[in-house]
Amino acid sequence: MNAVKKVRIHHFKEMKERGEKITMLTAYDYPTARAFDAAGVDILLVGDSLGDNMLGYDSTVGVTLDEMIPFARAVSRAAQRAFVVADLPFGTYEVSPEQAVESSIRMMKLSGANAIKFEGGRRIARQVKAVTDAGIPFCGHLGFTPQSENALGGHRVQGRGEQGVQDLIDDALALQEAGAFAVVLEMVVASAADAVTAALDIPTIGIGAGSGTDGQVLVWLDMAGVGDWHPRFSKQFGAVGQAMTDAATAYVADVKDVAFPGPEHTFST
Ligand code: KIV
């Protein structure tokens, strides 16, 4: 049997250097993570988008570390090839480098994830340095950062104007300097994302940031057509929500008609 070659941290910079796009999708559970791992997705992100996508919250702000860990553990168990990144939720890293290291160690030990992601640039660079100094791979997240949606005034595209672009570049360079291996750019003007991508040695992974970033990430439910939210920057690559409704409708009909279970599903002796 051929052993699956695991994606490792050094592969991402190599992919940037040879111009191979990095693929990242969110995943929150074992079967979904298995499907995406088998499809060749390079990075599975256990995002705190878990809150609004899986737990029925209206934003990511209320998600806790204790809620994230079992989902991250399930995804890590499923990933044979993919590199697993787990988010630290709001309130678990901002206070101090010590808080960030403690939360990251807790997540890494209990979930088996390969790396940690949290949001912000220069303002959390001390935390990033402390986390990477502790031997924990770190992925940054800039642009529209959902945990700060109250401070940003809602879902607003970032990187507008000369100052907006410079701020993004300075934040991204601070993360790279602090040891980040990649930076997610969310809802950023494409030309600003291109400028950040050119300024960094480490890869950028875009979501609503144009095609010039070194990789792309989507929330899997948006990608597969589950749920009602269809952000402009996302593309629906399937109709999984409809397929689930169709399967459940057929099941209900068969049970009501006593067409299921049939003899082939029944133990008779
Ligand atoms: O939590 C998440 O799903 C994310 C992606 C939007 C990048 O951070």
mmCIF file of C-alpha atoms and ligand atoms in Angstrom:
data_model
loop_
_atom_site.group_PDB
_atom_site.id
_atom_site.type_symbol
_atom_site.label_atom_id
_atom_site.label_comp_id
_atom_site.label_asym_id
_atom_site.label_seq_id
_atom_site.Cartn_x
_atom_site.Cartn_y
_atom_site.Cartn_z
ATOM 1 C CA MET A 1 0.000 0.000 0.000
ATOM 2 C CA ASN A 2 1.346 3.465 -0.915
ATOM 3 C CA ALA A 3 1.767 5.763 2.089
ATOM 4 C CA VAL A 4 0.093 9.165 1.558
ATOM 5 C CA LYS A 5 2.640 11.991 1.467
ATOM 6 C CA LYS A 6 1.606 14.444 4.183
ATOM 7 C CA VAL A 7 1.589 18.157 3.356
ATOM 8 C CA ARG A 8 4.138 19.859 5.640
ATOM 9 C CA ILE A 9 4.819 23.462 6.573
ATOM 10 C CA HIS A 10 7.839 23.856 4.233
ATOM 11 C CA HIS A 11 5.738 22.843 1.218
ATOM 12 C CA PHE A 12 3.795 26.128 1.216
ATOM 13 C CA LYS A 13 6.792 28.377 0.562
ATOM 14 C CA GLU A 14 7.985 25.914 -2.084
ATOM 15 C CA MET A 15 4.554 26.093 -3.742
ATOM 16 C CA LYS A 16 4.699 29.907 -3.756
ATOM 17 C CA GLU A 17 8.176 29.791 -5.299
ATOM 18 C CA ARG A 18 7.119 27.478 -8.132
ATOM 19 C CA GLY A 19 3.787 29.276 -8.670
ATOM 20 C CA GLU A 20 1.588 26.363 -7.626
ATOM 21 C CA LYS A 21 -1.650 27.584 -6.025
ATOM 22 C CA ILE A 22 -2.374 26.415 -2.475
ATOM 23 C CA THR A 23 -5.905 25.107 -1.821
ATOM 24 C CA MET A 24 -7.573 25.556 1.549
ATOM 25 C CA LEU A 25 -11.155 24.758 2.619
ATOM 26 C CA THR A 26 -12.813 24.945 5.977
ATOM 27 C CA ALA A 27 -13.844 21.637 7.558
ATOM 28 C CA TYR A 28 -15.459 21.041 10.913
ATOM 29 C CA ASP A 29 -16.148 17.309 11.133
ATOM 30 C CA TYR A 30 -14.685 13.885 10.333
ATOM 31 C CA PRO A 31 -16.640 12.828 7.193
ATOM 32 C CA THR A 32 -16.339 16.215 5.505
ATOM 33 C CA ALA A 33 -12.626 16.399 6.307
ATOM 34 C CA ARG A 34 -12.119 12.885 4.884
ATOM 35 C CA ALA A 35 -13.861 13.865 1.648
ATOM 36 C CA PHE A 36 -11.755 17.017 1.233
ATOM 37 C CA ASP A 37 -8.541 15.215 2.187
ATOM 38 C CA ALA A 38 -9.264 12.595 -0.483
ATOM 39 C CA ALA A 39 -9.960 15.404 -2.990
ATOM 40 C CA GLY A 40 -6.419 16.733 -2.513
ATOM 41 C CA VAL A 41 -7.172 19.920 -0.570
ATOM 42 C CA ASP A 42 -3.799 21.083 0.813
ATOM 43 C CA ILE A 43 -5.017 22.751 4.030
ATOM 44 C CA LEU A 44 -8.114 22.003 6.101
ATOM 45 C CA LEU A 45 -9.046 25.037 8.180
ATOM 46 C CA VAL A 46 -11.082 24.478 11.317
ATOM 47 C CA GLY A 47 -12.267 28.066 11.249
ATOM 48 C CA ASP A 48 -14.195 29.835 13.954
ATOM 49 C CA SER A 49 -16.735 30.264 11.128
ATOM 50 C CA LEU A 50 -17.853 27.079 12.906
ATOM 51 C CA GLY A 51 -19.990 29.491 14.962
ATOM 52 C CA ASP A 52 -22.174 30.846 12.153
ATOM 53 C CA ASN A 53 -21.916 27.806 9.844
ATOM 54 C CA MET A 54 -22.357 24.858 12.204
ATOM 55 C CA LEU A 55 -23.593 26.117 15.565
ATOM 56 C CA GLY A 56 -26.249 28.594 14.404
ATOM 57 C CA TYR A 57 -24.613 31.692 15.944
ATOM 58 C CA ASP A 58 -25.023 35.009 14.145
ATOM 59 C CA SER A 59 -21.248 35.674 14.097
ATOM 60 C CA THR A 60 -17.911 34.174 15.145
ATOM 61 C CA VAL A 61 -17.569 36.410 18.206
ATOM 62 C CA GLY A 62 -19.293 34.045 20.668
ATOM 63 C CA VAL A 63 -17.280 30.920 19.755
ATOM 64 C CA THR A 64 -15.145 29.523 22.612
ATOM 65 C CA LEU A 65 -11.936 27.485 22.626
ATOM 66 C CA ASP A 66 -13.757 24.593 24.311
ATOM 67 C CA GLU A 67 -16.297 24.553 21.470
ATOM 68 C CA MET A 68 -13.558 24.557 18.793
ATOM 69 C CA ILE A 69 -11.429 21.714 20.184
ATOM 70 C CA PRO A 70 -13.678 18.661 19.508
ATOM 71 C CA PHE A 71 -14.271 19.815 15.910
ATOM 72 C CA ALA A 72 -10.551 20.396 15.357
ATOM 73 C CA ARG A 73 -9.820 16.958 16.817
ATOM 74 C CA ALA A 74 -12.289 15.291 14.430
ATOM 75 C CA VAL A 75 -10.749 17.048 11.412
ATOM 76 C CA SER A 76 -7.191 16.185 12.521
ATOM 77 C CA ARG A 77 -8.163 12.518 12.841
ATOM 78 C CA ALA A 78 -9.503 12.539 9.295
ATOM 79 C CA ALA A 79 -6.574 14.291 7.624
ATOM 80 C CA GLN A 80 -4.126 11.812 6.136
ATOM 81 C CA ARG A 81 -2.552 14.165 3.604
ATOM 82 C CA ALA A 82 -3.853 17.649 4.360
ATOM 83 C CA PHE A 83 -2.225 20.100 6.781
ATOM 84 C CA VAL A 84 -4.709 21.101 9.512
ATOM 85 C CA VAL A 85 -4.944 24.700 10.753
ATOM 86 C CA ALA A 86 -7.180 25.535 13.731
ATOM 87 C CA ASP A 87 -8.473 29.013 14.603
ATOM 88 C CA LEU A 88 -8.157 30.535 18.050
ATOM 89 C CA PRO A 89 -11.499 32.247 18.707
ATOM 90 C CA PHE A 90 -12.052 35.826 19.866
ATOM 91 C CA GLY A 91 -10.877 36.481 23.423
ATOM 92 C CA THR A 92 -8.325 33.669 23.627
ATOM 93 C CA TYR A 93 -5.132 35.469 22.474
ATOM 94 C CA GLU A 94 -5.526 39.267 22.468
ATOM 95 C CA VAL A 95 -4.680 39.920 26.132
ATOM 96 C CA SER A 96 -0.989 38.927 26.125
ATOM 97 C CA PRO A 97 1.645 36.717 24.475
ATOM 98 C CA GLU A 98 1.244 34.365 27.463
ATOM 99 C CA GLN A 99 -2.493 34.013 26.825
ATOM 100 C CA ALA A 100 -1.846 33.334 23.120
ATOM 101 C CA VAL A 101 0.776 30.657 23.870
ATOM 102 C CA GLU A 102 -1.429 28.968 26.494
ATOM 103 C CA SER A 103 -4.445 28.880 24.159
ATOM 104 C CA SER A 104 -2.319 27.654 21.235
ATOM 105 C CA ILE A 105 -0.717 24.878 23.287
ATOM 106 C CA ARG A 106 -4.143 23.800 24.547
ATOM 107 C CA MET A 107 -5.503 23.681 21.001
ATOM 108 C CA MET A 108 -2.455 21.847 19.603
ATOM 109 C CA LYS A 109 -2.315 19.239 22.402
ATOM 110 C CA LEU A 110 -6.035 18.478 22.542
ATOM 111 C CA SER A 111 -6.855 18.636 18.830
ATOM 112 C CA GLY A 112 -3.782 17.327 17.036
ATOM 113 C CA ALA A 113 -3.911 20.260 14.577
ATOM 114 C CA ASN A 114 -0.693 21.163 12.725
ATOM 115 C CA ALA A 115 -0.922 24.943 13.117
ATOM 116 C CA ILE A 116 -2.823 27.831 14.680
ATOM 117 C CA LYS A 117 -4.445 30.857 13.035
ATOM 118 C CA PHE A 118 -5.695 34.030 14.636
ATOM 119 C CA GLU A 119 -6.584 37.497 13.398
ATOM 120 C CA GLY A 120 -4.697 40.787 13.258
ATOM 121 C CA GLY A 121 -1.392 42.333 12.186
ATOM 122 C CA ARG A 122 1.018 44.601 14.047
ATOM 123 C CA ARG A 123 -1.273 44.759 17.085
ATOM 124 C CA ILE A 124 -0.833 41.014 17.767
ATOM 125 C CA ALA A 125 2.724 40.571 16.407
ATOM 126 C CA ARG A 126 4.090 39.988 19.948
ATOM 127 C CA GLN A 127 1.618 37.141 20.385
ATOM 128 C CA VAL A 128 2.625 35.617 17.031
ATOM 129 C CA LYS A 129 6.325 35.781 17.935
ATOM 130 C CA ALA A 130 5.646 34.092 21.281
ATOM 131 C CA VAL A 131 3.590 31.348 19.600
ATOM 132 C CA THR A 132 6.162 30.628 16.885
ATOM 133 C CA ASP A 133 8.986 30.763 19.479
ATOM 134 C CA ALA A 134 7.077 28.026 21.320
ATOM 135 C CA GLY A 135 7.440 25.865 18.189
ATOM 136 C CA ILE A 136 3.887 26.261 16.962
ATOM 137 C CA PRO A 137 3.326 26.966 13.244
ATOM 138 C CA PHE A 138 1.216 30.106 12.753
ATOM 139 C CA CYS A 139 -0.993 31.360 9.907
ATOM 140 C CA GLY A 140 -2.047 35.039 9.926
ATOM 141 C CA HIS A 141 -5.397 36.544 8.925
ATOM 142 C CA LEU A 142 -5.690 40.137 7.618
ATOM 143 C CA GLY A 143 -8.151 42.284 5.685
ATOM 144 C CA PHE A 144 -11.717 41.832 6.851
ATOM 145 C CA THR A 145 -11.267 40.006 10.161
ATOM 146 C CA PRO A 146 -14.672 38.674 11.284
ATOM 147 C CA GLN A 147 -13.784 38.685 14.996
ATOM 148 C CA SER A 148 -13.447 42.504 14.742
ATOM 149 C CA GLU A 149 -16.615 43.007 12.727
ATOM 150 C CA ASN A 150 -18.018 45.324 15.404
ATOM 151 C CA ALA A 151 -14.931 47.544 15.249
ATOM 152 C CA LEU A 152 -14.740 47.416 11.431
ATOM 153 C CA GLY A 153 -18.390 48.468 11.066
ATOM 154 C CA GLY A 154 -19.627 45.240 9.457
ATOM 155 C CA HIS A 155 -18.484 43.194 6.446
ATOM 156 C CA ARG A 156 -16.402 45.834 4.641
ATOM 157 C CA VAL A 157 -13.846 45.334 1.902
ATOM 158 C CA GLN A 158 -10.349 46.291 3.116
ATOM 159 C CA GLY A 159 -7.210 47.651 1.412
ATOM 160 C CA ARG A 160 -8.797 50.728 -0.148
ATOM 161 C CA GLY A 161 -6.641 53.805 -0.845
ATOM 162 C CA GLU A 162 -2.886 54.250 -0.570
ATOM 163 C CA GLN A 163 -2.914 54.145 3.232
ATOM 164 C CA GLY A 164 -5.145 51.055 3.260
ATOM 165 C CA VAL A 165 -2.676 49.187 1.041
ATOM 166 C CA GLN A 166 0.349 50.329 3.072
ATOM 167 C CA ASP A 167 -1.339 49.269 6.336
ATOM 168 C CA LEU A 168 -1.982 45.812 4.933
ATOM 169 C CA ILE A 169 1.618 45.468 3.728
ATOM 170 C CA ASP A 170 2.998 46.633 7.095
ATOM 171 C CA ASP A 171 0.722 44.217 8.971
ATOM 172 C CA ALA A 172 1.659 41.323 6.690
ATOM 173 C CA LEU A 173 5.397 42.056 7.006
ATOM 174 C CA ALA A 174 5.022 42.167 10.811
ATOM 175 C CA LEU A 175 3.412 38.709 10.753
ATOM 176 C CA GLN A 176 6.132 37.340 8.468
ATOM 177 C CA GLU A 177 8.818 38.837 10.730
ATOM 178 C CA ALA A 178 7.127 37.221 13.755
ATOM 179 C CA GLY A 179 7.382 33.791 12.097
ATOM 180 C CA ALA A 180 4.048 33.260 10.297
ATOM 181 C CA PHE A 181 4.225 30.642 7.509
ATOM 182 C CA ALA A 182 1.273 32.108 5.543
ATOM 183 C CA VAL A 183 -1.304 34.899 5.692
ATOM 184 C CA VAL A 184 -5.008 34.700 4.833
ATOM 185 C CA LEU A 185 -6.323 37.868 3.130
ATOM 186 C CA GLU A 186 -10.094 38.210 3.457
ATOM 187 C CA MET A 187 -12.246 40.632 1.419
ATOM 188 C CA VAL A 188 -9.365 42.735 0.171
ATOM 189 C CA VAL A 189 -9.245 44.819 -3.033
ATOM 190 C CA ALA A 190 -7.445 42.586 -5.573
ATOM 191 C CA SER A 191 -4.671 45.103 -6.360
ATOM 192 C CA ALA A 192 -3.925 45.479 -2.616
ATOM 193 C CA ALA A 193 -3.796 41.682 -2.211
ATOM 194 C CA ASP A 194 -1.383 41.538 -5.169
ATOM 195 C CA ALA A 195 0.844 44.156 -3.508
ATOM 196 C CA VAL A 196 0.904 42.186 -0.234
ATOM 197 C CA THR A 197 1.628 38.952 -2.122
ATOM 198 C CA ALA A 198 4.577 40.605 -3.906
ATOM 199 C CA ALA A 199 5.939 42.064 -0.654
ATOM 200 C CA LEU A 200 6.017 38.724 1.207
ATOM 201 C CA ASP A 201 8.290 35.677 0.986
ATOM 202 C CA ILE A 202 5.572 33.583 2.650
ATOM 203 C CA PRO A 203 2.366 32.734 0.748
ATOM 204 C CA THR A 204 -0.909 34.650 0.868
ATOM 205 C CA ILE A 205 -4.180 32.735 0.767
ATOM 206 C CA GLY A 206 -7.126 34.795 -0.434
ATOM 207 C CA ILE A 207 -10.862 34.747 0.174
ATOM 208 C CA GLY A 208 -12.485 37.560 -1.760
ATOM 209 C CA ALA A 209 -9.024 38.900 -2.602
ATOM 210 C CA GLY A 210 -8.789 38.187 -6.342
ATOM 211 C CA SER A 211 -6.792 35.569 -8.227
ATOM 212 C CA GLY A 212 -3.296 36.940 -7.610
ATOM 213 C CA THR A 213 -2.822 35.479 -4.121
ATOM 214 C CA ASP A 214 -0.691 32.342 -3.697
ATOM 215 C CA GLY A 215 -3.732 30.269 -2.725
ATOM 216 C CA GLN A 216 -7.480 30.359 -2.185
ATOM 217 C CA VAL A 217 -9.709 29.483 0.747
ATOM 218 C CA LEU A 218 -13.503 29.163 0.953
ATOM 219 C CA VAL A 219 -15.960 28.206 3.653
ATOM 220 C CA TRP A 220 -16.957 24.722 2.494
ATOM 221 C CA LEU A 221 -20.703 25.255 2.827
ATOM 222 C CA ASP A 222 -20.504 28.222 0.423
ATOM 223 C CA MET A 223 -18.272 26.204 -1.937
ATOM 224 C CA ALA A 224 -20.596 23.168 -1.970
ATOM 225 C CA GLY A 225 -23.938 24.999 -2.011
ATOM 226 C CA VAL A 226 -25.205 24.341 1.503
ATOM 227 C CA GLY A 227 -27.169 27.085 3.232
ATOM 228 C CA ASP A 228 -28.614 30.369 2.105
ATOM 229 C CA TRP A 229 -25.642 32.723 2.201
ATOM 230 C CA HIS A 230 -24.032 33.243 -1.202
ATOM 231 C CA PRO A 231 -21.232 35.788 -0.814
ATOM 232 C CA ARG A 232 -20.235 37.480 -4.073
ATOM 233 C CA PHE A 233 -16.613 36.325 -3.750
ATOM 234 C CA SER A 234 -17.575 32.654 -3.417
ATOM 235 C CA LYS A 235 -18.469 30.178 -6.157
ATOM 236 C CA GLN A 236 -20.872 27.270 -5.746
ATOM 237 C CA PHE A 237 -19.114 24.140 -7.027
ATOM 238 C CA GLY A 238 -21.982 21.802 -6.113
ATOM 239 C CA ALA A 239 -25.569 21.598 -4.861
ATOM 240 C CA VAL A 240 -24.942 19.532 -1.724
ATOM 241 C CA GLY A 241 -27.706 21.207 0.309
ATOM 242 C CA GLN A 242 -30.282 20.285 -2.355
ATOM 243 C CA ALA A 243 -28.857 16.740 -2.631
ATOM 244 C CA MET A 244 -29.290 16.309 1.163
ATOM 245 C CA THR A 245 -32.888 17.556 1.035
ATOM 246 C CA ASP A 246 -33.617 15.233 -1.916
ATOM 247 C CA ALA A 247 -32.146 12.221 -0.078
ATOM 248 C CA ALA A 248 -34.090 12.971 3.111
ATOM 249 C CA THR A 249 -37.320 13.528 1.109
ATOM 250 C CA ALA A 250 -36.881 10.129 -0.594
ATOM 251 C CA TYR A 251 -36.208 8.486 2.801
ATOM 252 C CA VAL A 252 -39.345 10.014 4.345
ATOM 253 C CA ALA A 253 -41.447 8.861 1.374
ATOM 254 C CA ASP A 254 -40.079 5.276 1.484
ATOM 255 C CA VAL A 255 -40.645 4.939 5.236
ATOM 256 C CA LYS A 256 -44.205 6.316 4.984
ATOM 257 C CA ASP A 257 -44.940 3.900 2.081
ATOM 258 C CA VAL A 258 -43.310 0.960 3.921
ATOM 259 C CA ALA A 259 -40.962 0.645 0.933
ATOM 260 C CA PHE A 260 -37.991 0.840 3.332
ATOM 261 C CA PRO A 261 -36.668 -1.316 4.909
ATOM 262 C CA GLY A 262 -37.005 -4.010 2.222
ATOM 263 C CA PRO A 263 -36.160 -7.714 2.587
ATOM 264 C CA GLU A 264 -32.522 -6.950 1.711
ATOM 265 C CA HIS A 265 -32.257 -4.641 4.750
ATOM 266 C CA THR A 266 -33.986 -7.068 7.127
ATOM 267 C CA PHE A 267 -32.613 -9.844 9.405
ATOM 268 C CA SER A 268 -35.140 -12.681 9.179
ATOM 269 C CA THR A 269 -33.501 -15.361 11.339
HETATM 270 O O1 KIV B 1 -13.081 30.996 10.112
HETATM 271 C C1 KIV B 1 -12.937 30.906 8.885
HETATM 272 O O2 KIV B 1 -13.644 30.175 8.173
HETATM 273 C C2 KIV B 1 -11.907 31.717 8.258
HETATM 274 C C3 KIV B 1 -11.906 31.796 6.761
HETATM 275 C C4 KIV B 1 -12.975 32.710 6.312
HETATM 276 C C5 KIV B 1 -10.593 32.192 6.219
HETATM 277 O O3 KIV B 1 -11.115 32.306 8.920
#
